[in-house]
CSV table of C-alpha atoms and ligand atoms in Angstrom, one decimal:
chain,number,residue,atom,x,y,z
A,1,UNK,CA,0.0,0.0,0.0
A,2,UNK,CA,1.3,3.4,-0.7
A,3,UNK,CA,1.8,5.8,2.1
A,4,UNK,CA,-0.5,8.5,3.5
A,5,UNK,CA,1.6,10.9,1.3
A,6,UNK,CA,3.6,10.8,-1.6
A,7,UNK,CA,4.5,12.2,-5.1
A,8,UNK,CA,4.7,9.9,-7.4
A,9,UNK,CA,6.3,10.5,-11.0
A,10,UNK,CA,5.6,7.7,-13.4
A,11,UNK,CA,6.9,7.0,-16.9
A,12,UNK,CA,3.5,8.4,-18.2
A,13,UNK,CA,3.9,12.5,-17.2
A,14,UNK,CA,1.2,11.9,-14.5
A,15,UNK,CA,2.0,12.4,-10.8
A,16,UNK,CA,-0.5,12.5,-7.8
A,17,UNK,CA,0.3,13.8,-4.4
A,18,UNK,CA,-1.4,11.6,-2.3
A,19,UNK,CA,-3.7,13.3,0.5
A,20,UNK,CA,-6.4,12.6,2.4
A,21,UNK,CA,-8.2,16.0,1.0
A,22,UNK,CA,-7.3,16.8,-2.2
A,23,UNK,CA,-5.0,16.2,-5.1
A,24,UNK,CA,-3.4,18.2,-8.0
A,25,UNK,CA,-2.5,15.8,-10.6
A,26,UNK,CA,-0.5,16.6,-14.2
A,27,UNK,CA,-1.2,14.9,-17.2
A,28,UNK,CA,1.3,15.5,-19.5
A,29,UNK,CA,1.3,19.5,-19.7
A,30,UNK,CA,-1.6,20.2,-17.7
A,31,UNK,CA,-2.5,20.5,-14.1
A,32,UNK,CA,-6.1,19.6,-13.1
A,33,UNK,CA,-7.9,20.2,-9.5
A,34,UNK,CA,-10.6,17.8,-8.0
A,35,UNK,CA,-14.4,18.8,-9.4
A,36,UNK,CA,-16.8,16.1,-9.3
A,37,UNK,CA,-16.3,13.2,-6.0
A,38,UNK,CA,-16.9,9.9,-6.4
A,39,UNK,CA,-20.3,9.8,-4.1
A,40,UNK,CA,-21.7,12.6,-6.7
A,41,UNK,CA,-20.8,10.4,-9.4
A,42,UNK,CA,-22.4,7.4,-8.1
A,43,UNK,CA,-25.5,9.7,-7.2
A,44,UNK,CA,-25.8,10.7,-10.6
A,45,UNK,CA,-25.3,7.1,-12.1
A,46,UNK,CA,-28.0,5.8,-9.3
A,47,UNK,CA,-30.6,8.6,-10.8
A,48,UNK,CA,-30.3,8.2,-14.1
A,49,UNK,CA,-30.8,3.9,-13.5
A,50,UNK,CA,-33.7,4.7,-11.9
A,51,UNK,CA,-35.4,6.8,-14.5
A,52,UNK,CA,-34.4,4.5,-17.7
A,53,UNK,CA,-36.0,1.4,-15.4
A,54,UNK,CA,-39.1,3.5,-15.0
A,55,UNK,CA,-39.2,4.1,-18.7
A,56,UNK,CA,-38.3,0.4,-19.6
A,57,UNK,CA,-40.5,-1.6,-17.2
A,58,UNK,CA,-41.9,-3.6,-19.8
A,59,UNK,CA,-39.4,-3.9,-22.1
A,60,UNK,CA,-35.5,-5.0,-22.3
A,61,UNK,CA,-33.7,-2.0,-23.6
A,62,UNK,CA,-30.2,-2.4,-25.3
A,63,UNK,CA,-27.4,0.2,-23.9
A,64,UNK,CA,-25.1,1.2,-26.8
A,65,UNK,CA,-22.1,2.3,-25.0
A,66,UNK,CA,-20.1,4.9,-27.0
A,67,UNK,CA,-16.2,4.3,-26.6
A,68,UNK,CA,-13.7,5.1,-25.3
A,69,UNK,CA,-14.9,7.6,-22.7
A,70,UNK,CA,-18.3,6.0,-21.5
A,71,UNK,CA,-17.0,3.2,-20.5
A,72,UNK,CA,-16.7,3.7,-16.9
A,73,UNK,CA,-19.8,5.4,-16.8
A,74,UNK,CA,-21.4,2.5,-18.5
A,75,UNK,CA,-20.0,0.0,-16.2
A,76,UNK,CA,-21.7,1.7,-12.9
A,77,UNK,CA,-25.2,2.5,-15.1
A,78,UNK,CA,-25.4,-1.2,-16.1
A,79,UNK,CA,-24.5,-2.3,-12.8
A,80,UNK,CA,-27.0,-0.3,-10.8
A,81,UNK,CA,-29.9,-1.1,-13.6
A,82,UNK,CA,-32.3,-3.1,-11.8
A,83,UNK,CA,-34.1,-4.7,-15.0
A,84,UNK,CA,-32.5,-6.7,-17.8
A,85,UNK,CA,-30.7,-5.6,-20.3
A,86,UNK,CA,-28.7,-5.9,-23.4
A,87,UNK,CA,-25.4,-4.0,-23.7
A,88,UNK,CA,-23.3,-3.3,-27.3
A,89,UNK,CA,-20.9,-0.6,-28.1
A,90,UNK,CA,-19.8,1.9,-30.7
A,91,UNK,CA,-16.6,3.7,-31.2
A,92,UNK,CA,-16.6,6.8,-32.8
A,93,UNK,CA,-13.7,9.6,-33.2
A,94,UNK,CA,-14.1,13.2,-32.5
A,95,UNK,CA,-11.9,14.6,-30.0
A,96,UNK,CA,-7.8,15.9,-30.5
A,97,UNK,CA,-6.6,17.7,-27.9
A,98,UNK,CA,-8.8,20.1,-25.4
A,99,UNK,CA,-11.2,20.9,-28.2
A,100,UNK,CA,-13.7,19.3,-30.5
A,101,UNK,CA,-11.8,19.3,-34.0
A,102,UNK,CA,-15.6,18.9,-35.3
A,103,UNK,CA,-14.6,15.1,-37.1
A,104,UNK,CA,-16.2,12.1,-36.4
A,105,UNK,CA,-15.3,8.7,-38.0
A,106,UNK,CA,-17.3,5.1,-37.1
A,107,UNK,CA,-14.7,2.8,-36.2
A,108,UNK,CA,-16.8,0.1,-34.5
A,109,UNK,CA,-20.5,-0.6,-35.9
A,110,UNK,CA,-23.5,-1.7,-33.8
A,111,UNK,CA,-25.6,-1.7,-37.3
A,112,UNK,CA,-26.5,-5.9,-37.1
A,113,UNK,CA,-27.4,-6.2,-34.0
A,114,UNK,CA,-30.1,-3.3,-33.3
A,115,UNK,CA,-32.7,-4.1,-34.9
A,116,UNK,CA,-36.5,-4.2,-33.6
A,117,UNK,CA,-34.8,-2.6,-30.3
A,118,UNK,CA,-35.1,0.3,-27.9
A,119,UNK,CA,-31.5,1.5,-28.2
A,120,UNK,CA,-30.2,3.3,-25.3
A,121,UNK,CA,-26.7,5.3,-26.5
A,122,UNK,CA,-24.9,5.7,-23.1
A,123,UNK,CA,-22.8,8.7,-24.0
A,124,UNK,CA,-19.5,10.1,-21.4
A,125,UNK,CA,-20.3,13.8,-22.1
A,126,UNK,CA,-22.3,16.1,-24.6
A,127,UNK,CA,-20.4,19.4,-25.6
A,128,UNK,CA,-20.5,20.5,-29.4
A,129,UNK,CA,-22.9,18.0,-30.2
A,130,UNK,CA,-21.1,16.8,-32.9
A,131,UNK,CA,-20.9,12.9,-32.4
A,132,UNK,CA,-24.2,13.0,-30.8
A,133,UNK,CA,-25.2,14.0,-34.3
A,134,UNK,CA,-23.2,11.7,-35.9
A,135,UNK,CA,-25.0,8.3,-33.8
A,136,UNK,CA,-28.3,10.0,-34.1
A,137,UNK,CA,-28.2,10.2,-37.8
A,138,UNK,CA,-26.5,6.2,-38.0
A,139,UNK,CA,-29.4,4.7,-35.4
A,140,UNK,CA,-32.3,7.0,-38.0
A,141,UNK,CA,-30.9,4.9,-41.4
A,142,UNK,CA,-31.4,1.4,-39.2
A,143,UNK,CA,-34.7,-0.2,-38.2
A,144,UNK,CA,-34.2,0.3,-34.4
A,145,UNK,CA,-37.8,0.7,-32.4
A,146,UNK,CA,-36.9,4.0,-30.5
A,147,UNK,CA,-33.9,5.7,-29.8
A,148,UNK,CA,-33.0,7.7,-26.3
A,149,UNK,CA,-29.6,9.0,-25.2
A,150,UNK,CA,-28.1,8.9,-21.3
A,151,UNK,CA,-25.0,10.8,-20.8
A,152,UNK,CA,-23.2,11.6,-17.5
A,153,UNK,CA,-22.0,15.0,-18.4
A,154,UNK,CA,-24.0,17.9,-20.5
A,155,UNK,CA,-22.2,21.0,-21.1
A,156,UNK,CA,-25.3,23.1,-22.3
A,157,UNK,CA,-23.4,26.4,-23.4
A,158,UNK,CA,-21.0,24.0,-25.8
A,159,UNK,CA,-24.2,22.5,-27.1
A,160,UNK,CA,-25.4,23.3,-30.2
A,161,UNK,CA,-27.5,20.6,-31.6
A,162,UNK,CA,-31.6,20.1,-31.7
A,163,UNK,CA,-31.8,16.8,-30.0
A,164,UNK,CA,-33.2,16.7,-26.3
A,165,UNK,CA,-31.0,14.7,-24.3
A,166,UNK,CA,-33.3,12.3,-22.6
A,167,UNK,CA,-30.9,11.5,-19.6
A,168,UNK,CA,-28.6,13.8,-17.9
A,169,UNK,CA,-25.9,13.0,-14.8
A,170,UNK,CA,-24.9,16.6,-14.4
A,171,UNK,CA,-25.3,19.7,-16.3
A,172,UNK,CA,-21.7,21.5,-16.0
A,173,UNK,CA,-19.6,24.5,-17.4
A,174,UNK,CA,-17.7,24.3,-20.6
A,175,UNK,CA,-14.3,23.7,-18.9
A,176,UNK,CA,-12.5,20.7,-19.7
A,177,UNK,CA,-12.3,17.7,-17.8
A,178,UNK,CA,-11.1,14.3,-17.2
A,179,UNK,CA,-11.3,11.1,-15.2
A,180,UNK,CA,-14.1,8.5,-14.7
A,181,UNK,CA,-13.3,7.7,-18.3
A,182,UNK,CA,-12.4,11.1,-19.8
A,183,UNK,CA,-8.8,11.4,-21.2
A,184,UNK,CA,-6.4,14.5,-21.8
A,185,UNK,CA,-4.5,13.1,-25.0
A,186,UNK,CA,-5.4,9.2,-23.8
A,187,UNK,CA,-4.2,10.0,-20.2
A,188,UNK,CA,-6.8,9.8,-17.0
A,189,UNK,CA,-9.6,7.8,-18.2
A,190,UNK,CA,-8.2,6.2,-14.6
A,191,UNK,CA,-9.2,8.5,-12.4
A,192,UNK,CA,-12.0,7.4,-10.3
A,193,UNK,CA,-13.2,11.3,-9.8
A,194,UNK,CA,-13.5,14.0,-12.1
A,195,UNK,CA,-10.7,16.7,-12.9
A,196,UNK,CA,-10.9,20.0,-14.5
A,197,UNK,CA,-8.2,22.0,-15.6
A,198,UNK,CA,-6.4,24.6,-13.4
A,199,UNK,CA,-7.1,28.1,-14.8
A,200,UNK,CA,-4.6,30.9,-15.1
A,201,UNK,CA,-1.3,31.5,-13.1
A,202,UNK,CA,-1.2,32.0,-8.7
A,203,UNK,CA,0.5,34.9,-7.4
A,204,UNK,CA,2.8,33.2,-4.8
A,205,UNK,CA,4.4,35.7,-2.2
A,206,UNK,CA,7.0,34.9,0.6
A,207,UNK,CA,6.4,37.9,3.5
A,208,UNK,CA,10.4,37.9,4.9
A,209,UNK,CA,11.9,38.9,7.9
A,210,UNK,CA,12.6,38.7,11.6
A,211,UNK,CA,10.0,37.8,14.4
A,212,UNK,CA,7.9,40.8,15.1
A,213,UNK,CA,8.5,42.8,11.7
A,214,UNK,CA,5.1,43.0,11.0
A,215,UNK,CA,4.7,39.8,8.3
A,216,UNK,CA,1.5,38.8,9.9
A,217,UNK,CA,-0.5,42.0,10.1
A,218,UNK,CA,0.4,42.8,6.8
A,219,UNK,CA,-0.9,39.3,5.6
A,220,UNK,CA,-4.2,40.1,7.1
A,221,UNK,CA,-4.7,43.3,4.7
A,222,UNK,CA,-3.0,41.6,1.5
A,223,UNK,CA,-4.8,38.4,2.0
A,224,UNK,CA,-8.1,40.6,0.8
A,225,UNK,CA,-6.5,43.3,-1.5
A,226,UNK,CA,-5.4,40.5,-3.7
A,227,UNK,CA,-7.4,37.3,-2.8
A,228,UNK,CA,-4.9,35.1,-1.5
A,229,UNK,CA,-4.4,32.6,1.1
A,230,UNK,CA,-2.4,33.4,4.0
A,231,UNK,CA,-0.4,30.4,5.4
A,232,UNK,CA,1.9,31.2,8.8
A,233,UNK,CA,3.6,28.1,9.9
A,234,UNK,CA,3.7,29.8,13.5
A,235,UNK,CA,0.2,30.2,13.7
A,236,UNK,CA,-0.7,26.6,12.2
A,237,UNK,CA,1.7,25.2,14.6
A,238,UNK,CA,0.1,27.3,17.7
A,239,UNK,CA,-3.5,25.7,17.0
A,240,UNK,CA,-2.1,22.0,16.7
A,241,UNK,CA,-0.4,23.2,20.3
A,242,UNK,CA,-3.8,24.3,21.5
A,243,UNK,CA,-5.9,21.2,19.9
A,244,UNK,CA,-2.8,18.9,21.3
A,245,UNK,CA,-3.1,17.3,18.1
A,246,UNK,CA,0.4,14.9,17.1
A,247,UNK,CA,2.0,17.8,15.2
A,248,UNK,CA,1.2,20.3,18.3
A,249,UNK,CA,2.9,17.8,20.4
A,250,UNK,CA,6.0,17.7,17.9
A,251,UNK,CA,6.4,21.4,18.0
A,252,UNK,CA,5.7,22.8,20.6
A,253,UNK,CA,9.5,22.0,22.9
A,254,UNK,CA,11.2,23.8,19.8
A,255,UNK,CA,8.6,26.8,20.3
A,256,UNK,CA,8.8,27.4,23.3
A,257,UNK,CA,12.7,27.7,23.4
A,258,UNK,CA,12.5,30.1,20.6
A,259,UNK,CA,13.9,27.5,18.2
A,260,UNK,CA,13.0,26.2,14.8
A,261,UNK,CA,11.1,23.2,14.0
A,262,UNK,CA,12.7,20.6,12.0
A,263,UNK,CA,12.4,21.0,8.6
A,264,UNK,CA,10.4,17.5,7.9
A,265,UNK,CA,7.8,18.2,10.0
A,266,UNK,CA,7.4,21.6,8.8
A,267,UNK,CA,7.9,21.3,4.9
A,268,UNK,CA,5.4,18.2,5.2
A,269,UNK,CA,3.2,20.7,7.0
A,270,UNK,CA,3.5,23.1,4.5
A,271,UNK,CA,2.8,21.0,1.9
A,272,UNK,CA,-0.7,19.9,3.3
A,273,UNK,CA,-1.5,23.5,4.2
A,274,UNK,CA,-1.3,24.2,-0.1
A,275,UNK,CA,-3.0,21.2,-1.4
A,276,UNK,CA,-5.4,22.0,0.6
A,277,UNK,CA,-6.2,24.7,-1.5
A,278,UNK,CA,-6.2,23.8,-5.4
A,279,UNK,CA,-7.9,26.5,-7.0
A,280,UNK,CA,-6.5,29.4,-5.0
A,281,UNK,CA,-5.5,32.8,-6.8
A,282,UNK,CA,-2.1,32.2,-5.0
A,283,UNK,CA,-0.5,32.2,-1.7
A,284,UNK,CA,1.1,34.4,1.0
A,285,UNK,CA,3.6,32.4,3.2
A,286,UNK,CA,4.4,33.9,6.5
A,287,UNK,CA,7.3,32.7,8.6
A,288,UNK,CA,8.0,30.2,5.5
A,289,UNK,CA,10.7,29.4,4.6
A,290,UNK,CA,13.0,29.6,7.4
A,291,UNK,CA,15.6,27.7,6.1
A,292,UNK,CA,17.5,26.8,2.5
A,293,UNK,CA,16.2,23.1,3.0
A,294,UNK,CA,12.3,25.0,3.3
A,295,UNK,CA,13.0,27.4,0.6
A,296,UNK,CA,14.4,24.7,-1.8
A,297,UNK,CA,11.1,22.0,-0.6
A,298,UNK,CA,8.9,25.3,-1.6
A,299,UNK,CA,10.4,26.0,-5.2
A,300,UNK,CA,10.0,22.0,-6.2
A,301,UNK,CA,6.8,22.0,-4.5
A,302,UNK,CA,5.2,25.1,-6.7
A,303,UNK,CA,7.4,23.5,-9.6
A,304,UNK,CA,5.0,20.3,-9.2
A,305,UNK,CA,2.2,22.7,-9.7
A,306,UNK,CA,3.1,24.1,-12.4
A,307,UNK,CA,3.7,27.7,-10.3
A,308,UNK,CA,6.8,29.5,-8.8
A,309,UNK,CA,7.1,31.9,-6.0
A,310,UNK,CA,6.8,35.9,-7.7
A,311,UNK,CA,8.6,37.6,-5.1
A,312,UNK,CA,10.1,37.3,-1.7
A,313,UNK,CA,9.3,41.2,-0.2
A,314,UNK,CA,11.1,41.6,3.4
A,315,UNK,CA,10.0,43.8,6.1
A,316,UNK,CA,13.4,45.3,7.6
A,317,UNK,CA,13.4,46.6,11.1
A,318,UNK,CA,15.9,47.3,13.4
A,319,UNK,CA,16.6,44.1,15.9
A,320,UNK,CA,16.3,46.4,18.9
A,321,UNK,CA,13.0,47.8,18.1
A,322,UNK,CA,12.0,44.2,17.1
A,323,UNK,CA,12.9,43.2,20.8
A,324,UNK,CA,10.9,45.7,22.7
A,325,UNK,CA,7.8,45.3,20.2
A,326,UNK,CA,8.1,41.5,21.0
A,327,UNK,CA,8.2,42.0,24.5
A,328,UNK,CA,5.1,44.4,24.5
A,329,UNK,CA,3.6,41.8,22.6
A,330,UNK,CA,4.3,39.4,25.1
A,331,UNK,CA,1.9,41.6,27.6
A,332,UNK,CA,-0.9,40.6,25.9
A,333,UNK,CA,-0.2,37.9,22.9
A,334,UNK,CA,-0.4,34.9,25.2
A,335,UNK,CA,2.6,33.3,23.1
A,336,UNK,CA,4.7,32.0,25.3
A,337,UNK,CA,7.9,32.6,23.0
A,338,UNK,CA,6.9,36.2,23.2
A,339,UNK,CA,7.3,36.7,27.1
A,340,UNK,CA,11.0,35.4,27.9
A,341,UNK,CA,14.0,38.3,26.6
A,342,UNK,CA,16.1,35.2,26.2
A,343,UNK,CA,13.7,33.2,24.4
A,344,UNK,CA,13.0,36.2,22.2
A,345,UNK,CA,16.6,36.8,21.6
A,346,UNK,CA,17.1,33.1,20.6
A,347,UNK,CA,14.6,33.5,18.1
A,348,UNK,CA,16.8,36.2,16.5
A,349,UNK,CA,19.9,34.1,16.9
A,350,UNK,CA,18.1,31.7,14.9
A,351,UNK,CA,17.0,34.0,12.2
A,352,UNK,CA,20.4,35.2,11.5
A,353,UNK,CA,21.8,32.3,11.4
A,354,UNK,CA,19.4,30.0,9.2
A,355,UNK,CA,16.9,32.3,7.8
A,356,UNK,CA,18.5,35.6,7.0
A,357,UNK,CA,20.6,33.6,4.2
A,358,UNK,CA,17.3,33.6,2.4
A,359,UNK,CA,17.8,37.3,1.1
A,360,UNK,CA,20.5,35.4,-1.1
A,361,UNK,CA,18.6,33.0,-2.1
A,362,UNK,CA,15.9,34.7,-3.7
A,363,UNK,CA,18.5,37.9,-4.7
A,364,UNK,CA,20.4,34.7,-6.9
A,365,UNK,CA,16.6,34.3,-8.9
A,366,UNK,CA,15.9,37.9,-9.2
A,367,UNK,CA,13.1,37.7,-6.6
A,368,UNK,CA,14.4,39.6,-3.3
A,369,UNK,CA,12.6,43.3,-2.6
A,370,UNK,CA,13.3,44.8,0.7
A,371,UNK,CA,10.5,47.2,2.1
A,372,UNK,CA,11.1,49.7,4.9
A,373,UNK,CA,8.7,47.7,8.0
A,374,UNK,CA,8.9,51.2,10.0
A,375,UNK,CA,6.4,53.4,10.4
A,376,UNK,CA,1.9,53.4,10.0
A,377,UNK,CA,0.5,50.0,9.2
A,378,UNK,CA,-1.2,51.3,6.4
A,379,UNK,CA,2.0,53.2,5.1
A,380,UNK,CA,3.4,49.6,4.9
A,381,UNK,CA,0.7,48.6,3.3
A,382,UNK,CA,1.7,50.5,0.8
A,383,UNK,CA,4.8,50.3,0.4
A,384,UNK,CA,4.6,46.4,0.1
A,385,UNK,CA,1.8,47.0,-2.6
A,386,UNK,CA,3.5,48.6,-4.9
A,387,UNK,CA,6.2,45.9,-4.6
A,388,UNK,CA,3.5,43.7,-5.3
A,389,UNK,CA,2.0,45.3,-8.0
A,390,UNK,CA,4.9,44.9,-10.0
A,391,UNK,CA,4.9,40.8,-9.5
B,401,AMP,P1,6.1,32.9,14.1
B,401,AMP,O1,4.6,32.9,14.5
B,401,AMP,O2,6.2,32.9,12.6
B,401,AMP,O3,6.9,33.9,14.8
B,401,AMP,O4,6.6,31.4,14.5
B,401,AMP,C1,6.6,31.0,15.9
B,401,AMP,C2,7.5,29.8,16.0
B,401,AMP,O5,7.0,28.7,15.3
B,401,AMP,C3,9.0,29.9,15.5
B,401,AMP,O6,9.8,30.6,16.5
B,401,AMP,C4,9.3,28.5,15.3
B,401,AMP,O7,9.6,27.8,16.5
B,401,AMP,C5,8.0,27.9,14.7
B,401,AMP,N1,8.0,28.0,13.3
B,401,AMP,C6,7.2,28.8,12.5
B,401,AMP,N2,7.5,28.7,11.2
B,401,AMP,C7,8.5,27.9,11.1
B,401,AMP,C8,9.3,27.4,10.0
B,401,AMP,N3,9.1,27.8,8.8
B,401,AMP,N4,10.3,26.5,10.3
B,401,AMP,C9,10.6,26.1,11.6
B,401,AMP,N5,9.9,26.6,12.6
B,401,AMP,C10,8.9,27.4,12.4
């Protein structure tokens, strides 16, 4: 069995991180997020069963399944049909790429064995219209009784034929999508839930510098003015402390000494913290990354989702002021790293020593802006926006 997490590459272009919430898979060029779950699949298989059998009481109804993409489809609507039933299928070709290319070629025929029978055509998805128009004009030249078509997925803006689909899954937007049998160039017809591809490019920020410069306050107003999600490490690591949850457990002896966590436990945090979010805008870390080892997980991390980070933008203040805001902090934060000189102190011995090296590392990919952290809240503001702005 595979682990609870892990990123697999295989010889196919696709990798999945494994989570327990969510996955962001690549299939060859493309990234996709999670759309449609499994249970509303199932419910919209279940529902469409039901009608055809209250339709076909009487009478034993042959399901033409349309290759390749209905096939899984297919397979659960057959399964859950309570009645009997014959099943055939048809292959047509329509689709190159993400769009319709409009041609449509019979390369399996269903001709000799419909006749006299109530076909069912059990369809994957109806966009253009274009094969749909294709079967409906084959089934009209033979001698079939009646003709109805079932297909899980409808995209009514796409459509432009006449025909009334007589069974619909889900209606859904003209985005393209894969899995339960719908492939991107032959890949994900595997996928037991449905995909649709990630739109346009995040806006990833890293908010730099020392403990008390003002990254999290700042996060709180750029978090709106440019719809992102704000992810602090500290502050996910003080409500596993609170909730005593494993990870709170983990951390909280290097907290409260003012030192880092280990970088496993926090990249792996990290990492959870992002996924959970596939179709965000982008993201603004705070009091990530810490260290080369976090900065390097980061880049190969966005890498894997087809993102980067735009900018790391530090707040610079002077230690000394740092020190006495921290400790006037301390008076009412609750933090326990904020109440101890010593402990606070160590947190800036730690900063120089692993975290400060960052400015290099981002100065090295042209990424580094340095913003004056001094002054009004909403001056700074400001003067990280039009950093920002430029991103
Ligand atoms: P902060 O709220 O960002 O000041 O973080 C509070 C404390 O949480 C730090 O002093 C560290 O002990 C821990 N911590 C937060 N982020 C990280 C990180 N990226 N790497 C290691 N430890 C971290």
């Amino acid at each position: 069995m595979l682990p609870a997490r892990s990123i697999l590459k295989g010889k196919n272009g696709i990798f999945a991180t494994l989570l327990a919430i969510q996955l962001v898979i690549k299939l060859h060029d493309k990234y996709f997020v999670p759309y449609i779950s499994e249970a509303q699949l199932q419910q919209a298989t279940q529902n469409i069963a039901q009608q055809i059998a209250g339709d076909f009481k009487d009478e034993t109804p042959m399901f033409v399944v349309v290759l390749n993409g209905a096939f899984i489809f297919a397979s659960d609507l057959i399964k859950q049909y309570p009645g009997n039933c014959e099943v055939s299928f048809v292959k047509l070709s329509s689709y190159y790429g993400l769009s319709s290319t409009g041609i449509v070629k019979t390369l399996l025929d269903v001709s000799d064995q419909v006749e006299g029978k109530s076909v069912i055509v059990v369809e994957d998805i109806v966009d253009t219209g274009n094969t749909l128009e294709e079967l409906i004009s084959m089934f009209s030249n033979l001698n079939i009784k009646q003709l109805k078509i079932a297909a899980m997925f409808y995209k009514s803006e796409a459509y432009d034929g006449d025909y009334n689909i007589d069974y619909v899954g889900m209606e859904i937007p003209d985005k393209f999508i894969v899995g339960y049998g719908l492939d991107y160039n032959e890949l994900g017809r595997n996928l037991p839930e449905v995909y649709k591809i990630k739109e346009g490019e995040m806006r990833n920020l890293v908010l730099f510098g020392p403990p008390g410069a003002g990254k999290g306050t700042q996060a709180e107003f750029l978090k709106e003015k440019y719809n992102l999600i704000h992810i602090s490490t500290g502050v996910v690591f003080r409500y596993n402390i609170k909730n005593e949850t494993g990870l709170g457990k983990l951390a909280r002896t290097y907290i409260d000494a003012g030192d880092l966590v280990p970088d496993e436990v926090t990249i792996d945090m990290l990492k959870d913290e992002v996924l959970k979010h596939p179709d965000a805008n982008g993201f603004i870390f705070d009091g990530f990354p810490r260290t080369e080892a976090q900065a390097a997980a980061l880049d190969e991390l966005l890498d894997q989702l087809g993102e980067t980070v735009n900018g790391c933008i530090a707040l610079e203040v002077d230690t000394e002021v740092l020190v006495q805001r921290l400790l006037e902090r301390g008076k009412t934060s609750g933090r326990s790293d904020d109440q101890d000189e010593d402990k606070i102190r160590n947190r800036f011995i730690e900063y120089n020593e692993k975290t400060a090296v960052l400015k290099d590392y981002y100065t090295g990919q042209g990424k580094f802006f340095a913003v004056d952290g001094v002054g009004e809240i909403s001056e700074i503001t400001k003067r990280l926006s039009k950093v920002i702005d430029t991103l």
